[in-house]
Amino acid sequence: MTSSCRHFRSCSGCSSLATPYAKQLRDKGLAVEKSFAGMHVDFIAPVKPSPAPFGYRSSTKLCLDEDNFGRRRIGLYQQQSKTVVDIPDCPVHEAGINKLVARLFTGEAVSVLPAQFYQHSKRGFQPNKLKFVTIRNSTLFHGAALIISHTGVDESALLQWAQRAGSEKISIYATKLNKEDETRIIGSTVTHLAGPKLIPFLIANRTFQLGPMAFFQANQSLVADFVSSITADLSGDTMLDLYGGFGAYSYDLAEKFRQIYLVDGNAEAIEAAASQVDTPRNLRAIHDSVENFLSRHPGLQRDKSKVHAAIVNPPRGGLSGKVSAFFGSPTSLSNLESITYVSCNPQSLVRDLKIIIKSGKWNINKVQPFDMFPQTEHVEVVAKLSRR
């Protein structure tokens, strides 16, 4: 089959554009079932479809690229290549992202940019260039947060451009990439240049004031159902929200628990969680690694017997061996009744669950896949575990 997207097969962003959407869902469901083969699961639900198979992405990271003749492109790499495909109008992006890209990085707007674009297909570090742009779009509030990644562009020129490009609803940040940052898109520090420092985002029927580094799911059309699936039927004395970001799950459960520990290694996310206008009094937002928190946090040591529920939402690599072993040990949290594991990688999810259920103390009640990324092979999975 062919695809209506003119970038299909050249761009590395989408792998399933030529596959009918119903078949994409079936294929993802079969892939999840295959991942859990040999494990006892009470119920593996069908993949929850995205209400918007196109125009759903509210965040993106794009390459700023220039060839030897000065022709500029903004887009993604080709498959297995550093050649950049020019995609100013990606069909899976929300319309607001494409409009912002067109306004700031194409046509006449290119002439006022503070530096040339990076040559991604050329080897070696290139100073004084614009290399990437990261965008988070807030459709409901008609706003966006943008991070421009550069390799040492003149600060005054960058600031002047940002002040012209920013507005009361467009927030612009900058991050510098050094020679040793070859594989990074965002550097070690991010500096606010223009526009509001925070942008309002509606997430699961709640408004959060967030900066561009606060991560959450990019498919806003499915987020409300996603959060509801994670938080459904959870209640008790104390809850652990691990790798919890800015606390979308914690906020949703604030009235269901006496005490919530929200833990994340991202300082910006924890700051956002603790600084919202309606931050719950029973929420303790902690900037630390999950390993350190579980092994030595005094609050947890005091409240261990009161922990009734845990949500874990690790990065793609999954849990560390220490964290998996902690939840697999029947003596770690003696009154823990449920574990909700949120994963973007079924392989690491299954690996970790095998360790957790090895003690025989846990049952996998339900696995619910979500199609957060239509037109790709990626699938998000929520696994619900209860103590036997």
Short mmCIF file of C-alpha atoms in Angstrom, two decimals:
data_model
loop_
_atom_site.label_atom_id
_atom_site.label_comp_id
_atom_site.label_asym_id
_atom_site.label_seq_id
_atom_site.Cartn_x
_atom_site.Cartn_y
_atom_site.Cartn_z
CA MET A 1 0.00 0.00 0.00
CA THR A 2 0.99 3.61 -0.35
CA SER A 3 0.73 6.47 2.10
CA SER A 4 -0.75 9.94 1.72
CA CYS A 5 2.32 11.38 3.49
CA ARG A 6 4.87 12.54 0.94
CA HIS A 7 7.70 11.85 3.41
CA PHE A 8 6.87 8.16 3.92
CA ARG A 9 9.82 5.78 3.54
CA SER A 10 12.32 8.65 3.59
CA CYS A 11 11.56 10.01 7.07
CA SER A 12 12.45 7.82 10.07
CA GLY A 13 9.56 9.13 12.17
CA CYS A 14 6.68 6.84 11.13
CA SER A 15 6.97 3.20 10.10
CA SER A 16 3.30 2.23 9.67
CA LEU A 17 1.80 4.98 7.53
CA ALA A 18 0.96 2.54 4.74
CA THR A 19 -0.86 0.18 7.13
CA PRO A 20 -4.62 0.69 7.69
CA TYR A 21 -5.26 1.92 11.20
CA ALA A 22 -7.37 -1.08 12.21
CA LYS A 23 -4.51 -3.38 11.25
CA GLN A 24 -2.03 -1.23 13.17
CA LEU A 25 -4.12 -1.82 16.29
CA ARG A 26 -4.36 -5.57 15.67
CA ASP A 27 -0.61 -5.84 15.08
CA LYS A 28 0.19 -3.95 18.28
CA GLY A 29 -2.21 -6.10 20.25
CA LEU A 30 -0.61 -9.27 18.93
CA ALA A 31 2.86 -7.89 19.74
CA VAL A 32 1.83 -7.22 23.35
CA GLU A 33 0.31 -10.71 23.68
CA LYS A 34 3.51 -12.22 22.27
CA SER A 35 5.59 -10.28 24.83
CA PHE A 36 3.56 -11.86 27.66
CA ALA A 37 3.66 -15.37 26.23
CA GLY A 38 4.31 -17.92 28.98
CA MET A 39 3.20 -15.55 31.76
CA HIS A 40 -0.13 -15.78 33.55
CA VAL A 41 -2.19 -12.64 33.02
CA ASP A 42 -5.86 -12.56 33.98
CA PHE A 43 -6.77 -10.30 31.06
CA ILE A 44 -4.94 -8.61 28.19
CA ALA A 45 -7.29 -5.94 26.84
CA PRO A 46 -7.47 -4.84 23.20
CA VAL A 47 -5.35 -1.83 22.31
CA LYS A 48 -7.14 1.40 23.17
CA PRO A 49 -7.24 3.34 19.88
CA SER A 50 -6.26 6.96 19.52
CA PRO A 51 -9.26 9.23 18.77
CA ALA A 52 -6.90 11.13 16.44
CA PRO A 53 -4.67 8.84 14.30
CA PHE A 54 -3.21 11.98 12.67
CA GLY A 55 -2.51 15.45 14.02
CA TYR A 56 -2.12 14.04 17.53
CA ARG A 57 1.46 14.87 18.55
CA SER A 58 1.66 17.81 20.93
CA SER A 59 5.46 17.66 21.21
CA THR A 60 8.33 17.14 18.79
CA LYS A 61 12.09 17.37 18.37
CA LEU A 62 13.29 18.50 14.95
CA CYS A 63 16.67 18.88 13.28
CA LEU A 64 17.75 22.27 11.90
CA ASP A 65 19.89 21.43 8.88
CA GLU A 66 21.77 23.23 6.13
CA ASP A 67 23.60 21.91 3.06
CA ASN A 68 26.77 23.20 1.39
CA PHE A 69 24.71 25.61 -0.75
CA GLY A 70 23.00 27.24 2.21
CA ARG A 71 19.64 25.53 1.65
CA ARG A 72 17.92 25.01 4.98
CA ARG A 73 15.69 22.17 6.16
CA ILE A 74 13.76 21.41 9.31
CA GLY A 75 12.72 17.83 9.94
CA LEU A 76 13.89 14.35 10.90
CA TYR A 77 16.66 12.01 9.84
CA GLN A 78 16.26 9.52 7.04
CA GLN A 79 16.31 5.86 8.00
CA GLN A 80 19.79 4.81 9.16
CA SER A 81 21.23 8.17 8.15
CA LYS A 82 22.10 11.68 9.31
CA THR A 83 20.57 13.15 6.17
CA VAL A 84 17.67 15.39 7.21
CA VAL A 85 14.30 15.15 5.46
CA ASP A 86 12.60 18.55 5.17
CA ILE A 87 9.27 18.21 7.04
CA PRO A 88 7.83 21.60 7.96
CA ASP A 89 4.29 20.18 7.85
CA CYS A 90 4.33 16.75 9.51
CA PRO A 91 0.86 15.10 9.35
CA VAL A 92 1.12 13.58 12.85
CA HIS A 93 1.94 16.93 14.50
CA GLU A 94 -0.80 19.07 15.97
CA ALA A 95 -1.62 21.94 13.66
CA GLY A 96 -0.18 24.44 16.14
CA ILE A 97 3.28 22.91 15.82
CA ASN A 98 3.28 23.07 12.03
CA LYS A 99 2.11 26.70 12.14
CA LEU A 100 4.87 27.62 14.59
CA VAL A 101 7.51 25.86 12.48
CA ALA A 102 6.31 27.67 9.36
CA ARG A 103 6.31 31.05 11.13
CA LEU A 104 9.76 30.78 12.74
CA PHE A 105 11.87 28.47 10.57
CA THR A 106 10.73 28.66 6.95
CA GLY A 107 10.37 31.25 4.20
CA GLU A 108 11.34 34.82 5.02
CA ALA A 109 11.64 33.96 8.73
CA VAL A 110 14.92 32.17 7.99
CA SER A 111 16.65 35.46 7.17
CA VAL A 112 16.21 36.81 10.72
CA LEU A 113 17.46 33.72 12.55
CA PRO A 114 20.55 34.44 14.67
CA ALA A 115 22.83 31.84 13.05
CA GLN A 116 23.17 29.25 10.31
CA PHE A 117 21.82 25.73 10.70
CA TYR A 118 23.97 22.71 11.56
CA GLN A 119 25.13 20.37 8.79
CA HIS A 120 24.03 17.06 10.29
CA SER A 121 25.49 14.85 7.57
CA LYS A 122 28.92 16.47 7.99
CA ARG A 123 31.34 14.94 10.51
CA GLY A 124 32.88 16.88 13.33
CA PHE A 125 31.63 19.46 15.81
CA GLN A 126 30.37 22.70 14.22
CA PRO A 127 30.38 25.73 16.54
CA ASN A 128 28.05 28.74 16.31
CA LYS A 129 25.15 26.85 14.70
CA LEU A 130 21.48 26.16 15.43
CA LYS A 131 21.11 22.37 15.66
CA PHE A 132 17.69 21.31 17.02
CA VAL A 133 14.36 22.73 18.09
CA THR A 134 12.09 21.09 20.66
CA ILE A 135 8.44 22.17 20.75
CA ARG A 136 5.61 21.45 23.18
CA ASN A 137 2.24 22.68 21.98
CA SER A 138 -0.68 23.66 24.20
CA THR A 139 -3.65 23.52 21.85
CA LEU A 140 -6.42 24.50 24.25
CA PHE A 141 -4.54 27.60 25.43
CA HIS A 142 -3.12 28.46 21.96
CA GLY A 143 0.41 28.49 23.38
CA ALA A 144 3.70 26.67 23.00
CA ALA A 145 7.09 26.23 24.67
CA LEU A 146 10.16 26.04 22.44
CA ILE A 147 13.79 25.08 23.17
CA ILE A 148 16.40 26.07 20.58
CA SER A 149 19.55 23.91 20.80
CA HIS A 150 22.71 25.61 19.58
CA THR A 151 26.47 25.10 19.56
CA GLY A 152 27.61 28.46 20.89
CA VAL A 153 25.56 31.08 19.04
CA ASP A 154 26.17 34.70 20.12
CA GLU A 155 24.00 35.22 23.19
CA SER A 156 22.87 38.76 22.33
CA ALA A 157 21.82 37.73 18.82
CA LEU A 158 19.96 34.71 20.20
CA LEU A 159 18.19 36.87 22.77
CA GLN A 160 17.17 39.48 20.20
CA TRP A 161 15.70 36.80 17.95
CA ALA A 162 13.86 35.18 20.86
CA GLN A 163 12.36 38.48 21.97
CA ARG A 164 11.01 39.06 18.46
CA ALA A 165 9.75 35.49 18.10
CA GLY A 166 8.27 35.07 21.56
CA SER A 167 4.93 36.41 22.75
CA GLU A 168 2.63 36.29 25.74
CA LYS A 169 1.76 32.71 24.73
CA ILE A 170 5.01 31.54 23.14
CA SER A 171 7.81 30.69 25.56
CA ILE A 172 11.35 30.41 24.17
CA TYR A 173 14.29 28.73 25.85
CA ALA A 174 17.85 27.98 24.71
CA THR A 175 20.28 25.19 25.48
CA LYS A 176 23.95 24.99 24.50
CA LEU A 177 25.43 21.78 23.10
CA ASN A 178 29.17 21.34 23.53
CA LYS A 179 31.54 19.10 21.60
CA GLU A 180 30.99 16.23 24.02
CA ASP A 181 27.19 16.48 23.53
CA GLU A 182 27.26 14.72 20.16
CA THR A 183 24.36 12.38 21.00
CA ARG A 184 22.25 14.90 22.93
CA ILE A 185 19.38 17.04 21.73
CA ILE A 186 19.14 19.16 24.88
CA GLY A 187 22.20 20.26 26.85
CA SER A 188 22.84 20.13 30.58
CA THR A 189 21.26 23.55 31.19
CA VAL A 190 18.21 25.25 29.68
CA THR A 191 17.88 29.06 29.82
CA HIS A 192 14.66 31.04 29.50
CA LEU A 193 14.93 33.79 26.87
CA ALA A 194 11.50 35.24 26.15
CA GLY A 195 7.78 34.86 26.68
CA PRO A 196 6.25 33.37 29.84
CA LYS A 197 8.43 30.96 31.81
CA LEU A 198 5.54 28.53 32.10
CA ILE A 199 2.76 27.59 29.70
CA PRO A 200 -0.65 26.18 30.76
CA PHE A 201 -1.35 22.61 29.61
CA LEU A 202 -4.59 20.68 30.11
CA ILE A 203 -3.77 17.13 31.22
CA ALA A 204 -6.57 14.77 32.22
CA ASN A 205 -8.99 17.66 32.87
CA ARG A 206 -6.54 19.54 35.09
CA THR A 207 -4.51 22.61 34.13
CA PHE A 208 -0.78 22.50 34.90
CA GLN A 209 1.66 25.38 34.49
CA LEU A 210 4.72 23.72 32.92
CA GLY A 211 8.05 24.47 31.34
CA PRO A 212 9.28 22.73 28.18
CA MET A 213 11.29 20.11 30.13
CA ALA A 214 8.29 18.66 31.97
CA PHE A 215 7.62 15.36 30.20
CA PHE A 216 4.22 13.83 29.59
CA GLN A 217 2.49 11.84 26.87
CA ALA A 218 2.42 13.59 23.51
CA ASN A 219 -0.99 12.29 22.43
CA GLN A 220 -3.41 14.59 24.25
CA SER A 221 -6.45 12.98 22.60
CA LEU A 222 -5.86 9.82 24.66
CA VAL A 223 -4.39 11.22 27.88
CA ALA A 224 -7.61 11.45 29.91
CA ASP A 225 -8.41 7.76 29.34
CA PHE A 226 -4.77 6.87 29.95
CA VAL A 227 -4.60 8.60 33.33
CA SER A 228 -7.99 7.21 34.34
CA SER A 229 -6.81 3.68 33.55
CA ILE A 230 -3.75 4.14 35.76
CA THR A 231 -5.49 5.69 38.75
CA ALA A 232 -8.75 3.70 38.68
CA ASP A 233 -9.65 1.87 41.90
CA LEU A 234 -6.58 3.04 43.80
CA SER A 235 -7.01 4.29 47.37
CA GLY A 236 -5.55 3.79 50.81
CA ASP A 237 -3.22 5.39 53.33
CA THR A 238 0.05 6.03 51.47
CA MET A 239 0.94 5.85 47.78
CA LEU A 240 4.27 5.90 45.94
CA ASP A 241 4.33 7.67 42.56
CA LEU A 242 7.78 6.71 41.25
CA TYR A 243 9.31 8.29 38.14
CA GLY A 244 6.20 10.45 38.50
CA GLY A 245 7.31 13.59 36.66
CA PHE A 246 5.25 16.63 37.61
CA GLY A 247 2.60 14.50 39.29
CA ALA A 248 -0.33 13.99 36.91
CA TYR A 249 -1.20 10.69 38.65
CA SER A 250 -0.57 12.09 42.13
CA TYR A 251 -2.86 15.05 41.56
CA ASP A 252 -5.58 12.75 40.25
CA LEU A 253 -5.32 10.59 43.39
CA ALA A 254 -4.81 13.33 45.98
CA GLU A 255 -8.22 12.80 47.56
CA LYS A 256 -7.86 9.01 47.63
CA PHE A 257 -4.78 8.78 49.86
CA ARG A 258 -3.67 10.30 53.14
CA GLN A 259 -0.05 10.63 51.96
CA ILE A 260 1.57 10.58 48.51
CA TYR A 261 5.29 10.40 47.81
CA LEU A 262 6.10 11.67 44.31
CA VAL A 263 9.69 10.85 43.27
CA ASP A 264 11.57 11.82 40.12
CA GLY A 265 15.18 12.51 39.14
CA ASN A 266 14.17 15.51 36.99
CA ALA A 267 14.50 18.64 39.14
CA GLU A 268 12.32 20.75 36.81
CA ALA A 269 9.50 18.21 36.98
CA ILE A 270 9.57 18.05 40.77
CA GLU A 271 9.67 21.84 40.99
CA ALA A 272 6.60 21.98 38.74
CA ALA A 273 4.81 19.39 40.86
CA ALA A 274 5.42 21.35 44.04
CA SER A 275 4.61 24.81 42.68
CA GLN A 276 1.18 24.48 41.09
CA VAL A 277 -1.51 26.80 42.41
CA ASP A 278 -3.52 23.87 43.83
CA THR A 279 -0.69 21.58 45.01
CA PRO A 280 -2.27 19.06 47.41
CA ARG A 281 -1.13 19.33 51.03
CA ASN A 282 -0.63 15.58 51.24
CA LEU A 283 1.78 15.50 48.29
CA ARG A 284 5.50 15.25 49.05
CA ALA A 285 7.45 15.96 45.85
CA ILE A 286 10.98 14.56 46.13
CA HIS A 287 13.87 15.14 43.74
CA ASP A 288 15.93 11.96 44.00
CA SER A 289 16.63 8.69 42.25
CA VAL A 290 14.05 5.99 42.93
CA GLU A 291 16.84 3.70 44.16
CA ASN A 292 17.93 6.22 46.81
CA PHE A 293 14.37 6.96 47.86
CA LEU A 294 13.44 3.31 48.36
CA SER A 295 16.60 2.48 50.30
CA ARG A 296 17.08 5.45 52.58
CA HIS A 297 14.37 8.10 52.58
CA PRO A 298 13.38 8.65 56.23
CA GLY A 299 9.74 9.32 55.43
CA LEU A 300 9.38 6.04 53.58
CA GLN A 301 11.20 4.14 56.31
CA ARG A 302 8.69 5.52 58.79
CA ASP A 303 5.64 4.88 56.57
CA LYS A 304 6.63 1.53 55.03
CA SER A 305 3.80 -0.35 56.70
CA LYS A 306 1.28 2.22 55.48
CA VAL A 307 2.07 2.04 51.76
CA HIS A 308 -0.94 0.52 50.02
CA ALA A 309 -0.30 1.36 46.35
CA ALA A 310 2.59 2.13 44.02
CA ILE A 311 2.72 3.51 40.49
CA VAL A 312 5.97 3.07 38.58
CA ASN A 313 6.50 4.82 35.25
CA PRO A 314 10.18 4.31 34.37
CA PRO A 315 11.95 5.41 31.18
CA ARG A 316 12.18 3.08 28.20
CA GLY A 317 14.95 0.97 29.74
CA GLY A 318 12.66 -0.06 32.59
CA LEU A 319 13.43 -0.57 36.26
CA SER A 320 16.90 -1.15 37.61
CA GLY A 321 17.59 -4.53 39.15
CA LYS A 322 17.45 -2.97 42.63
CA VAL A 323 13.98 -1.52 42.09
CA SER A 324 12.59 -4.73 40.55
CA ALA A 325 14.03 -6.76 43.43
CA PHE A 326 12.58 -4.31 45.96
CA PHE A 327 9.04 -4.82 44.68
CA GLY A 328 9.60 -8.54 44.25
CA SER A 329 10.58 -8.95 47.90
CA PRO A 330 7.57 -9.83 50.09
CA THR A 331 9.17 -8.03 53.05
CA SER A 332 9.89 -4.66 51.38
CA LEU A 333 6.42 -3.17 51.78
CA SER A 334 4.41 -5.64 53.81
CA ASN A 335 1.01 -3.99 53.25
CA LEU A 336 1.44 -3.01 49.61
CA GLU A 337 -1.75 -4.12 47.87
CA SER A 338 -1.26 -2.99 44.26
CA ILE A 339 1.43 -2.06 41.75
CA THR A 340 0.60 -0.19 38.56
CA TYR A 341 3.44 -0.37 36.04
CA VAL A 342 3.31 2.13 33.14
CA SER A 343 5.66 1.33 30.26
CA CYS A 344 6.53 2.45 26.75
CA ASN A 345 8.52 -0.74 26.16
CA PRO A 346 6.72 -4.11 26.52
CA GLN A 347 10.06 -5.98 26.51
CA SER A 348 11.51 -4.20 29.55
CA LEU A 349 8.08 -4.32 31.21
CA VAL A 350 7.89 -8.10 30.93
CA ARG A 351 11.49 -8.49 32.08
CA ASP A 352 10.78 -6.48 35.23
CA LEU A 353 7.44 -8.15 35.93
CA LYS A 354 9.05 -11.59 35.84
CA ILE A 355 11.34 -10.47 38.67
CA ILE A 356 8.49 -8.92 40.67
CA ILE A 357 6.13 -11.93 40.43
CA LYS A 358 8.87 -14.51 41.01
CA SER A 359 8.14 -14.55 44.76
CA GLY A 360 4.62 -15.79 44.04
CA LYS A 361 3.12 -12.90 46.00
CA TRP A 362 1.79 -10.96 43.01
CA ASN A 363 -0.83 -11.54 40.35
CA ILE A 364 -1.02 -9.68 37.02
CA ASN A 365 -4.68 -8.76 36.81
CA LYS A 366 -4.83 -6.70 33.64
CA VAL A 367 -2.66 -5.44 30.83
CA GLN A 368 -4.08 -2.47 28.94
CA PRO A 369 -2.22 -1.26 25.81
CA PHE A 370 -2.75 2.29 24.51
CA ASP A 371 -2.00 3.50 21.00
CA MET A 372 -0.26 6.71 22.01
CA PHE A 373 1.73 6.80 18.76
CA PRO A 374 -0.39 5.93 15.71
CA GLN A 375 1.50 5.37 12.45
CA THR A 376 4.45 3.90 14.41
CA GLU A 377 5.20 0.52 15.99
CA HIS A 378 5.30 1.98 19.50
CA VAL A 379 2.70 1.10 22.13
CA GLU A 380 2.18 2.25 25.72
CA VAL A 381 1.15 -0.39 28.27
CA VAL A 382 -0.44 -0.22 31.71
CA ALA A 383 -0.09 -3.38 33.83
CA LYS A 384 -2.12 -3.78 37.04
CA LEU A 385 -0.79 -6.10 39.75
CA SER A 386 -2.44 -7.12 43.03
CA ARG A 387 -1.08 -9.00 46.00
CA ARG A 388 -2.23 -12.61 46.17
#
